[in-house]
mmCIF file of C-alpha atoms and ligand atoms in Angstrom:
data_model
loop_
_atom_site.group_PDB
_atom_site.id
_atom_site.type_symbol
_atom_site.label_atom_id
_atom_site.label_comp_id
_atom_site.label_asym_id
_atom_site.label_seq_id
_atom_site.Cartn_x
_atom_site.Cartn_y
_atom_site.Cartn_z
ATOM 1 C CA MET E 1 0.000 0.000 0.000
ATOM 2 C CA LYS E 2 1.389 3.375 -0.985
ATOM 3 C CA VAL E 3 0.782 6.269 1.380
ATOM 4 C CA LYS E 4 -0.524 9.406 -0.332
ATOM 5 C CA ALA E 5 2.182 11.559 -1.900
ATOM 6 C CA ALA E 6 1.735 14.522 0.470
ATOM 7 C CA LEU E 7 2.607 12.334 3.461
ATOM 8 C CA GLN E 8 5.872 10.888 2.208
ATOM 9 C CA ASP E 9 8.153 13.531 3.716
ATOM 10 C CA ILE E 10 6.258 14.087 6.958
ATOM 11 C CA PRO E 11 8.104 12.846 10.037
ATOM 12 C CA VAL E 12 6.188 11.173 12.854
ATOM 13 C CA TYR E 13 6.031 13.421 15.931
ATOM 14 C CA GLN E 14 8.622 12.487 18.569
ATOM 15 C CA PRO E 15 7.274 13.279 22.020
ATOM 16 C CA GLY E 16 9.490 13.938 25.033
ATOM 17 C CA LYS E 17 10.710 10.861 26.904
ATOM 18 C CA PRO E 18 8.009 9.496 29.223
ATOM 19 C CA LEU E 19 8.735 9.776 32.919
ATOM 20 C CA GLU E 20 8.047 6.097 33.652
ATOM 21 C CA GLU E 21 10.481 4.994 30.954
ATOM 22 C CA VAL E 22 13.297 7.136 32.383
ATOM 23 C CA LYS E 23 12.726 5.742 35.887
ATOM 24 C CA ARG E 24 13.032 2.171 34.606
ATOM 25 C CA GLU E 25 15.955 2.835 32.294
ATOM 26 C CA PHE E 26 18.160 4.547 34.884
ATOM 27 C CA GLY E 27 16.840 2.810 37.996
ATOM 28 C CA LEU E 28 15.759 6.141 39.500
ATOM 29 C CA ASP E 29 12.970 6.670 42.037
ATOM 30 C CA GLU E 30 12.678 10.382 41.523
ATOM 31 C CA VAL E 31 12.460 11.807 38.040
ATOM 32 C CA ILE E 32 11.356 15.301 37.127
ATOM 33 C CA LYS E 33 9.982 16.052 33.687
ATOM 34 C CA LEU E 34 10.647 19.540 32.412
ATOM 35 C CA ALA E 35 10.255 18.616 28.760
ATOM 36 C CA SER E 36 6.680 19.176 27.601
ATOM 37 C CA ASN E 37 5.626 22.447 29.233
ATOM 38 C CA GLU E 38 3.214 20.653 31.539
ATOM 39 C CA ASN E 39 2.052 22.322 34.740
ATOM 40 C CA PRO E 40 4.286 21.258 37.677
ATOM 41 C CA PHE E 41 1.426 22.042 40.080
ATOM 42 C CA GLY E 42 -1.017 19.674 38.417
ATOM 43 C CA CYS E 43 -4.496 21.092 38.007
ATOM 44 C CA SER E 44 -7.122 22.722 40.188
ATOM 45 C CA PRO E 45 -8.069 20.426 43.081
ATOM 46 C CA THR E 46 -11.728 20.937 42.108
ATOM 47 C CA VAL E 47 -11.320 18.962 38.878
ATOM 48 C CA TRP E 48 -11.322 15.471 40.363
ATOM 49 C CA GLU E 49 -14.598 15.926 42.201
ATOM 50 C CA SER E 50 -16.267 17.574 39.235
ATOM 51 C CA LEU E 51 -15.688 14.434 37.193
ATOM 52 C CA SER E 52 -17.906 12.374 39.485
ATOM 53 C CA THR E 53 -20.992 14.075 38.053
ATOM 54 C CA GLU E 54 -20.211 12.319 34.782
ATOM 55 C CA ARG E 55 -19.899 8.792 36.072
ATOM 56 C CA ASP E 56 -23.478 7.818 35.325
ATOM 57 C CA PHE E 57 -23.144 8.999 31.752
ATOM 58 C CA PHE E 58 -20.195 7.023 30.436
ATOM 59 C CA SER E 59 -22.451 5.223 27.951
ATOM 60 C CA LEU E 60 -23.653 8.454 26.385
ATOM 61 C CA TYR E 61 -21.905 10.512 23.732
ATOM 62 C CA PRO E 62 -20.908 13.969 24.910
ATOM 63 C CA GLU E 63 -22.736 17.042 23.693
ATOM 64 C CA GLY E 64 -20.859 17.995 20.543
ATOM 65 C CA GLY E 65 -21.136 21.730 21.082
ATOM 66 C CA ALA E 66 -19.994 21.675 24.735
ATOM 67 C CA PRO E 67 -22.860 24.006 25.750
ATOM 68 C CA LEU E 68 -22.059 24.429 29.465
ATOM 69 C CA LEU E 69 -18.402 25.097 28.885
ATOM 70 C CA ARG E 70 -19.229 27.318 25.918
ATOM 71 C CA GLN E 71 -21.450 29.511 28.087
ATOM 72 C CA GLN E 72 -18.941 29.783 30.931
ATOM 73 C CA LEU E 73 -16.007 30.446 28.672
ATOM 74 C CA ALA E 74 -17.942 33.052 26.672
ATOM 75 C CA THR E 75 -18.676 34.888 29.913
ATOM 76 C CA HIS E 76 -15.068 34.578 31.043
ATOM 77 C CA LEU E 77 -13.709 35.924 27.743
ATOM 78 C CA LYS E 78 -16.544 38.435 27.234
ATOM 79 C CA VAL E 79 -17.413 37.154 23.760
ATOM 80 C CA GLU E 80 -20.585 35.700 22.264
ATOM 81 C CA PRO E 81 -20.832 31.899 22.656
ATOM 82 C CA GLU E 82 -21.123 31.546 18.852
ATOM 83 C CA ARG E 83 -17.520 32.710 18.543
ATOM 84 C CA LEU E 84 -16.105 29.625 20.259
ATOM 85 C CA ILE E 85 -15.058 26.252 18.913
ATOM 86 C CA PHE E 86 -13.589 23.409 20.954
ATOM 87 C CA GLY E 87 -11.039 20.823 19.955
ATOM 88 C CA ASN E 88 -9.391 17.650 21.196
ATOM 89 C CA GLY E 89 -6.520 19.882 22.259
ATOM 90 C CA SER E 90 -5.827 23.069 20.331
ATOM 91 C CA ASP E 91 -3.761 20.744 18.143
ATOM 92 C CA GLU E 92 -7.035 19.524 16.698
ATOM 93 C CA ILE E 93 -8.158 23.070 15.964
ATOM 94 C CA ILE E 94 -4.922 23.652 14.053
ATOM 95 C CA GLN E 95 -5.761 20.501 12.113
ATOM 96 C CA MET E 96 -9.343 21.611 11.435
ATOM 97 C CA ILE E 97 -8.244 25.072 10.269
ATOM 98 C CA GLY E 98 -5.781 23.444 7.878
ATOM 99 C CA ARG E 99 -8.406 21.038 6.596
ATOM 100 C CA ALA E 100 -10.947 23.776 6.029
ATOM 101 C CA PHE E 101 -8.713 26.346 4.327
ATOM 102 C CA LEU E 102 -5.643 24.690 2.798
ATOM 103 C CA GLU E 103 -5.355 22.607 -0.353
ATOM 104 C CA PRO E 104 -2.807 22.020 -3.114
ATOM 105 C CA GLY E 105 -1.896 25.313 -4.768
ATOM 106 C CA THR E 106 -2.351 27.328 -1.581
ATOM 107 C CA GLU E 107 0.340 28.616 0.782
ATOM 108 C CA THR E 108 0.607 29.274 4.484
ATOM 109 C CA VAL E 109 3.166 31.478 6.221
ATOM 110 C CA MET E 110 4.800 30.719 9.562
ATOM 111 C CA ALA E 111 7.971 31.366 11.505
ATOM 112 C CA ASP E 112 11.035 29.178 11.392
ATOM 113 C CA ILE E 113 11.366 27.937 14.157
ATOM 114 C CA THR E 114 7.912 27.645 15.681
ATOM 115 C CA PHE E 115 5.335 25.088 16.794
ATOM 116 C CA PRO E 116 5.651 22.205 14.286
ATOM 117 C CA ARG E 117 1.969 21.378 13.839
ATOM 118 C CA TYR E 118 1.305 24.309 11.473
ATOM 119 C CA LYS E 119 3.764 22.971 8.931
ATOM 120 C CA THR E 120 2.779 19.346 9.342
ATOM 121 C CA GLN E 121 -0.861 20.159 8.716
ATOM 122 C CA ALA E 122 0.008 22.258 5.659
ATOM 123 C CA LEU E 123 1.963 19.332 4.203
ATOM 124 C CA ILE E 124 -0.863 16.896 4.902
ATOM 125 C CA GLU E 125 -3.192 19.156 2.920
ATOM 126 C CA GLY E 126 -0.684 19.372 0.069
ATOM 127 C CA ALA E 127 -0.240 23.118 0.680
ATOM 128 C CA LYS E 128 3.081 24.957 0.681
ATOM 129 C CA ALA E 129 4.546 25.976 4.048
ATOM 130 C CA VAL E 130 6.467 29.241 3.701
ATOM 131 C CA GLU E 131 8.824 29.551 6.666
ATOM 132 C CA ILE E 132 10.324 32.903 7.637
ATOM 133 C CA PRO E 133 13.329 32.738 9.992
ATOM 134 C CA LEU E 134 12.966 34.246 13.438
ATOM 135 C CA LYS E 135 15.047 37.324 14.199
ATOM 136 C CA ASP E 136 16.760 36.963 17.587
ATOM 137 C CA GLY E 137 14.163 34.336 18.431
ATOM 138 C CA VAL E 138 11.245 36.663 17.593
ATOM 139 C CA HIS E 139 8.748 36.434 14.708
ATOM 140 C CA ASP E 140 9.924 38.579 11.783
ATOM 141 C CA LEU E 141 6.533 40.094 11.015
ATOM 142 C CA ASP E 142 7.891 42.315 8.221
ATOM 143 C CA GLY E 143 9.346 39.272 6.514
ATOM 144 C CA MET E 144 6.147 37.340 7.051
ATOM 145 C CA ALA E 145 4.016 40.152 5.571
ATOM 146 C CA GLU E 146 6.288 40.241 2.519
ATOM 147 C CA ALA E 147 5.839 36.488 2.052
ATOM 148 C CA ILE E 148 2.064 36.872 1.634
ATOM 149 C CA ASN E 149 0.799 36.531 -1.943
ATOM 150 C CA GLU E 150 -2.494 35.738 -3.656
ATOM 151 C CA ARG E 151 -2.073 32.023 -2.887
ATOM 152 C CA THR E 152 -1.645 32.619 0.870
ATOM 153 C CA ARG E 153 -4.544 31.445 3.029
ATOM 154 C CA ILE E 154 -3.221 31.469 6.604
ATOM 155 C CA VAL E 155 -0.475 33.191 8.598
ATOM 156 C CA TRP E 156 0.415 31.513 11.902
ATOM 157 C CA ILE E 157 1.754 33.625 14.758
ATOM 158 C CA CYS E 158 2.744 31.651 17.821
ATOM 159 C CA ASN E 159 2.616 34.175 20.639
ATOM 160 C CA PRO E 160 4.487 33.453 22.923
ATOM 161 C CA ASN E 161 6.511 31.439 20.444
ATOM 162 C CA ASN E 162 7.284 27.828 21.171
ATOM 163 C CA PRO E 163 10.240 27.033 21.533
ATOM 164 C CA THR E 164 11.768 30.500 22.111
ATOM 165 C CA GLY E 165 9.146 31.920 24.515
ATOM 166 C CA THR E 166 9.375 35.371 22.921
ATOM 167 C CA ILE E 167 6.346 37.538 22.156
ATOM 168 C CA ILE E 168 5.368 40.019 19.524
ATOM 169 C CA THR E 169 3.918 43.209 21.001
ATOM 170 C CA ALA E 170 0.526 44.842 20.444
ATOM 171 C CA GLU E 171 2.215 47.577 18.452
ATOM 172 C CA GLN E 172 4.069 45.112 16.206
ATOM 173 C CA LEU E 173 0.876 43.170 15.620
ATOM 174 C CA ALA E 174 -1.047 46.326 14.718
ATOM 175 C CA THR E 175 1.602 47.311 12.159
ATOM 176 C CA PHE E 176 1.520 43.800 10.695
ATOM 177 C CA MET E 177 -2.278 43.618 10.503
ATOM 178 C CA LYS E 178 -2.348 46.733 8.311
ATOM 179 C CA LYS E 179 -0.343 44.815 5.696
ATOM 180 C CA VAL E 180 -2.476 41.666 5.668
ATOM 181 C CA PRO E 181 -4.872 41.480 2.704
ATOM 182 C CA PRO E 182 -8.478 40.392 3.326
ATOM 183 C CA HIS E 183 -8.132 36.921 1.756
ATOM 184 C CA VAL E 184 -5.703 35.843 4.505
ATOM 185 C CA LEU E 185 -6.513 34.435 7.937
ATOM 186 C CA VAL E 186 -4.216 35.328 10.830
ATOM 187 C CA VAL E 187 -4.063 32.687 13.551
ATOM 188 C CA LEU E 188 -2.674 33.808 16.917
ATOM 189 C CA ASP E 189 -1.698 30.664 18.795
ATOM 190 C CA GLU E 190 -1.877 31.782 22.424
ATOM 191 C CA ALA E 191 -1.299 28.455 24.169
ATOM 192 C CA TYR E 192 0.713 30.278 26.882
ATOM 193 C CA GLU E 193 -1.365 33.466 27.092
ATOM 194 C CA GLU E 194 -2.280 32.943 30.742
ATOM 195 C CA TYR E 195 1.418 32.929 31.690
ATOM 196 C CA VAL E 196 2.231 36.249 30.036
ATOM 197 C CA THR E 197 3.099 39.162 32.330
ATOM 198 C CA ASP E 198 4.510 41.639 29.769
ATOM 199 C CA PRO E 199 2.116 44.617 29.425
ATOM 200 C CA GLU E 200 3.132 45.014 25.760
ATOM 201 C CA TYR E 201 1.442 41.699 24.916
ATOM 202 C CA PRO E 202 -1.501 42.158 22.519
ATOM 203 C CA ASP E 203 -5.094 41.441 23.514
ATOM 204 C CA GLY E 204 -5.863 38.666 21.022
ATOM 205 C CA ILE E 205 -9.579 38.616 21.809
ATOM 206 C CA LYS E 206 -9.805 42.320 21.023
ATOM 207 C CA GLU E 207 -8.154 41.591 17.657
ATOM 208 C CA VAL E 208 -10.742 38.890 16.970
ATOM 209 C CA LEU E 209 -13.591 41.263 17.779
ATOM 210 C CA ALA E 210 -12.114 43.949 15.537
ATOM 211 C CA ASN E 211 -11.266 41.715 12.583
ATOM 212 C CA PRO E 212 -13.237 38.762 11.138
ATOM 213 C CA ARG E 213 -9.990 37.326 9.725
ATOM 214 C CA VAL E 214 -8.278 36.804 13.090
ATOM 215 C CA ILE E 215 -8.409 33.552 15.038
ATOM 216 C CA VAL E 216 -7.133 33.064 18.592
ATOM 217 C CA LEU E 217 -6.219 29.574 19.810
ATOM 218 C CA ARG E 218 -5.932 28.712 23.497
ATOM 219 C CA THR E 219 -5.710 25.521 25.502
ATOM 220 C CA PHE E 220 -6.523 23.890 28.815
ATOM 221 C CA SER E 221 -3.309 21.844 28.548
ATOM 222 C CA LYS E 222 -0.837 24.379 29.859
ATOM 223 C CA ILE E 223 -1.660 26.673 32.781
ATOM 224 C CA TYR E 224 -4.898 24.812 33.560
ATOM 225 C CA GLY E 225 -2.865 21.609 33.869
ATOM 226 C CA LEU E 226 -5.368 19.455 31.985
ATOM 227 C CA ALA E 227 -3.165 18.073 29.202
ATOM 228 C CA ALA E 228 -4.374 14.522 29.815
ATOM 229 C CA PHE E 229 -7.935 15.457 28.849
ATOM 230 C CA ARG E 230 -7.064 17.004 25.477
ATOM 231 C CA ILE E 231 -9.116 20.169 25.236
ATOM 232 C CA GLY E 232 -8.436 23.520 23.646
ATOM 233 C CA TYR E 233 -10.490 26.232 21.988
ATOM 234 C CA GLY E 234 -10.578 28.765 19.211
ATOM 235 C CA VAL E 235 -12.123 32.247 19.250
ATOM 236 C CA MET E 236 -13.149 33.779 15.931
ATOM 237 C CA ASP E 237 -15.909 35.208 13.802
ATOM 238 C CA ALA E 238 -19.031 33.030 13.875
ATOM 239 C CA SER E 239 -18.963 32.556 10.095
ATOM 240 C CA LEU E 240 -15.467 31.045 10.299
ATOM 241 C CA ILE E 241 -16.719 28.660 12.959
ATOM 242 C CA GLN E 242 -19.416 27.506 10.558
ATOM 243 C CA ASP E 243 -16.787 26.736 7.933
ATOM 244 C CA ILE E 244 -14.578 24.872 10.386
ATOM 245 C CA ASN E 245 -17.524 22.948 11.838
ATOM 246 C CA ARG E 246 -17.854 21.182 8.480
ATOM 247 C CA VAL E 247 -14.617 19.300 9.160
ATOM 248 C CA ARG E 248 -15.091 18.844 12.905
ATOM 249 C CA GLU E 249 -15.827 15.339 14.119
ATOM 250 C CA PRO E 250 -19.270 15.335 15.774
ATOM 251 C CA PHE E 251 -18.069 14.319 19.259
ATOM 252 C CA ASN E 252 -14.507 15.604 19.116
ATOM 253 C CA VAL E 253 -14.323 16.843 22.719
ATOM 254 C CA ASN E 254 -15.131 14.118 25.191
ATOM 255 C CA ARG E 255 -17.409 14.334 28.193
ATOM 256 C CA LEU E 256 -14.697 14.239 30.870
ATOM 257 C CA ALA E 257 -12.663 16.889 29.085
ATOM 258 C CA GLN E 258 -15.631 19.260 28.959
ATOM 259 C CA ARG E 259 -16.316 18.744 32.656
ATOM 260 C CA ALA E 260 -12.675 19.100 33.702
ATOM 261 C CA ALA E 261 -12.284 22.297 31.695
ATOM 262 C CA LEU E 262 -15.413 23.743 33.286
ATOM 263 C CA ALA E 263 -14.017 23.109 36.768
ATOM 264 C CA GLY E 264 -10.568 24.385 35.806
ATOM 265 C CA LEU E 265 -11.992 27.568 34.324
ATOM 266 C CA ALA E 266 -13.925 28.314 37.520
ATOM 267 C CA ASP E 267 -10.737 28.207 39.603
ATOM 268 C CA GLN E 268 -8.931 31.353 38.503
ATOM 269 C CA ASP E 269 -7.115 31.472 41.863
ATOM 270 C CA PHE E 270 -5.211 28.376 40.768
ATOM 271 C CA VAL E 271 -4.384 30.019 37.436
ATOM 272 C CA ASN E 272 -3.149 33.167 39.165
ATOM 273 C CA GLN E 273 -0.970 31.194 41.583
ATOM 274 C CA CYS E 274 0.570 29.251 38.700
ATOM 275 C CA ARG E 275 1.300 32.442 36.758
ATOM 276 C CA LYS E 276 3.017 33.952 39.778
ATOM 277 C CA ALA E 277 5.084 30.866 40.595
ATOM 278 C CA ASN E 278 6.035 30.552 36.933
ATOM 279 C CA ARG E 279 7.273 34.132 36.753
ATOM 280 C CA GLU E 280 9.406 33.571 39.865
ATOM 281 C CA GLY E 281 10.816 30.439 38.216
ATOM 282 C CA ILE E 282 11.648 32.320 35.017
ATOM 283 C CA GLU E 283 13.401 35.032 37.012
ATOM 284 C CA LEU E 284 15.399 32.409 38.893
ATOM 285 C CA PHE E 285 16.419 30.751 35.613
ATOM 286 C CA GLU E 286 17.332 34.069 34.027
ATOM 287 C CA SER E 287 19.457 35.388 36.887
ATOM 288 C CA HIS E 288 21.246 32.060 37.167
ATOM 289 C CA LEU E 289 21.934 31.808 33.425
ATOM 290 C CA THR E 290 23.233 35.373 33.428
ATOM 291 C CA LYS E 291 25.621 34.426 36.232
ATOM 292 C CA LEU E 292 26.809 31.409 34.251
ATOM 293 C CA GLY E 293 27.187 33.566 31.148
ATOM 294 C CA LEU E 294 24.791 31.398 29.150
ATOM 295 C CA HIS E 295 22.519 32.933 26.539
ATOM 296 C CA TYR E 296 18.758 32.450 26.840
ATOM 297 C CA PHE E 297 15.686 33.874 25.136
ATOM 298 C CA PRO E 298 13.491 36.094 27.340
ATOM 299 C CA SER E 299 10.394 33.977 27.867
ATOM 300 C CA GLN E 300 6.769 34.864 28.474
ATOM 301 C CA GLY E 301 5.773 31.192 28.469
ATOM 302 C CA ASN E 302 6.406 28.470 31.054
ATOM 303 C CA PHE E 303 9.708 27.365 29.531
ATOM 304 C CA VAL E 304 13.115 28.821 28.705
ATOM 305 C CA LEU E 305 15.251 28.039 25.670
ATOM 306 C CA MET E 306 18.823 28.297 26.943
ATOM 307 C CA ASP E 307 22.287 27.769 25.513
ATOM 308 C CA THR E 308 24.368 25.071 27.176
ATOM 309 C CA GLY E 309 27.576 25.857 25.324
ATOM 310 C CA ARG E 310 27.829 22.273 24.127
ATOM 311 C CA ASN E 311 25.926 19.720 22.064
ATOM 312 C CA ALA E 312 22.383 19.740 23.389
ATOM 313 C CA ASP E 313 21.806 15.999 22.934
ATOM 314 C CA GLU E 314 24.849 15.415 25.136
ATOM 315 C CA MET E 315 23.481 17.737 27.815
ATOM 316 C CA PHE E 316 20.059 16.125 27.484
ATOM 317 C CA HIS E 317 21.547 12.666 28.143
ATOM 318 C CA HIS E 318 23.656 13.955 30.990
ATOM 319 C CA LEU E 319 20.625 15.477 32.729
ATOM 320 C CA LEU E 320 18.646 12.308 32.046
ATOM 321 C CA THR E 321 21.116 10.269 34.092
ATOM 322 C CA LYS E 322 20.431 12.704 36.959
ATOM 323 C CA GLY E 323 16.702 12.143 36.639
ATOM 324 C CA ILE E 324 15.861 15.381 34.863
ATOM 325 C CA ILE E 325 14.091 15.250 31.505
ATOM 326 C CA VAL E 326 14.407 18.367 29.333
ATOM 327 C CA ARG E 327 13.987 18.944 25.610
ATOM 328 C CA SER E 328 17.107 18.929 23.460
ATOM 329 C CA GLY E 329 17.273 21.785 20.990
ATOM 330 C CA VAL E 330 18.911 19.606 18.344
ATOM 331 C CA SER E 331 15.548 18.589 16.890
ATOM 332 C CA LEU E 332 14.189 22.103 17.500
ATOM 333 C CA GLY E 333 16.844 23.779 15.344
ATOM 334 C CA TYR E 334 18.994 25.057 18.234
ATOM 335 C CA PRO E 335 21.733 22.424 18.472
ATOM 336 C CA THR E 336 23.407 23.773 21.619
ATOM 337 C CA TYR E 337 20.238 24.835 23.429
ATOM 338 C CA ILE E 338 17.833 23.014 25.686
ATOM 339 C CA ARG E 339 14.223 23.953 26.298
ATOM 340 C CA VAL E 340 13.400 23.619 29.954
ATOM 341 C CA THR E 341 9.901 23.852 31.384
ATOM 342 C CA VAL E 342 9.673 25.938 34.547
ATOM 343 C CA GLY E 343 8.952 23.516 37.373
ATOM 344 C CA SER E 344 8.162 23.928 41.049
ATOM 345 C CA GLN E 345 10.741 25.918 43.022
ATOM 346 C CA GLU E 346 12.340 22.709 44.274
ATOM 347 C CA GLN E 347 12.562 21.272 40.752
ATOM 348 C CA ASN E 348 13.997 24.502 39.382
ATOM 349 C CA ILE E 349 16.737 24.556 42.013
ATOM 350 C CA GLN E 350 17.548 20.892 41.396
ATOM 351 C CA PHE E 351 17.836 21.543 37.659
ATOM 352 C CA LEU E 352 20.044 24.627 38.136
ATOM 353 C CA ASN E 353 22.321 22.698 40.514
ATOM 354 C CA GLU E 354 22.819 20.000 37.911
ATOM 355 C CA LEU E 355 23.457 22.656 35.291
ATOM 356 C CA ASP E 356 26.165 24.151 37.512
ATOM 357 C CA VAL E 357 27.812 20.769 37.945
ATOM 358 C CA ALA E 358 27.640 20.024 34.226
ATOM 359 C CA LYS E 359 29.052 23.447 33.396
ATOM 360 C CA SER E 360 32.052 23.046 35.701
ATOM 361 C CA GLU E 361 32.935 19.586 34.355
HETATM 362 C C1 PLP J 401 1.188 22.891 23.743
HETATM 363 C C2 PLP J 401 0.891 23.743 22.560
HETATM 364 C C3 PLP J 401 -0.287 23.598 21.815
HETATM 365 C C4 PLP J 401 -1.156 22.407 21.906
HETATM 366 O O1 PLP J 401 -1.883 22.271 22.995
HETATM 367 P P1 PLP J 401 -3.010 21.171 23.101
HETATM 368 O O2 PLP J 401 -4.204 21.967 23.451
HETATM 369 O O3 PLP J 401 -2.540 20.269 24.181
HETATM 370 O O4 PLP J 401 -3.181 20.449 21.801
HETATM 371 C C5 PLP J 401 -0.543 24.482 20.786
HETATM 372 N N1 PLP J 401 0.312 25.445 20.479
HETATM 373 C C6 PLP J 401 1.460 25.606 21.144
HETATM 374 C C7 PLP J 401 2.369 26.694 20.751
HETATM 375 C C8 PLP J 401 1.794 24.762 22.189
HETATM 376 O O5 PLP J 401 2.965 24.891 22.810
#
């Protein structure tokens, strides 16, 4: 059987090393995973109990439109409920947007390096991915605007950018939006929006309300700590939602995910605590890296891409033997950098101690 031509050059996604596997492999009892930008504080303690209301309904399909969550989230974001779409992770919304708007002969513009799903989905649809190199780790919006032509359907802006953690500012976005022609969608992937503390960060929802060509993507996987459930959402003009709904699977967001997200959303104290602890962790990382003389990108996410001054795979393996899983930059296009998720204070200190030891060897 021959796989379809568009798929031949698409690599299979390589996830970070699972925690259980590392424990077995190195005979370690304690392993900390700082590789996938998961929340070190778990999720809101209210989530577990909220799930019990679903236990009598396991035999029933979920409500496809997630009405309860839709209402709560609309209130939280101050948008009409018709502007929301839910996905099995925001990954699935990226997939649905690609399916609905890309086809052979079309193009889509993104940064190089950024979140890999935009490109993968473009290739699956047989569309051309036009990649514009980052400048100092930041989206080159001028370059991206210049890359737009009549075949362009979507521009992806990952803000904060994964893996660099950098943001584009409200002012930069405004300048860029003036150059975007009306046949192009602009997707702002804001998976880390809740972590951002920089006042220059744009209000993506305001952009959506002002412009029917702007889409904001967010997720419950990161600050809400609900990655296991797979649930994310998109905010956009209601007519775009209608288009995307044509390719959405009828029951794409499962019952438990809808319930968990509802509970998570209601606990904004948890979100605020996580944001605060994360910022302290970033500051700890940054001051320590400065002391060590190692370059890093200023991050508004819950991770820092930092130079190790040596081959990143080597550093990755070294840290692994100490029970710390990080992400090597080799596969991310930064061969001497590692991407490290901000953990709890204890985890952060443990990681920095190991970094010190490795550096002095
Ligand atoms: C983690 C991440 C996502 C995907 O989140 P899910 O909702 O878990 O699918 C999307 N975009 C970026 C930039 C991410 O880092």
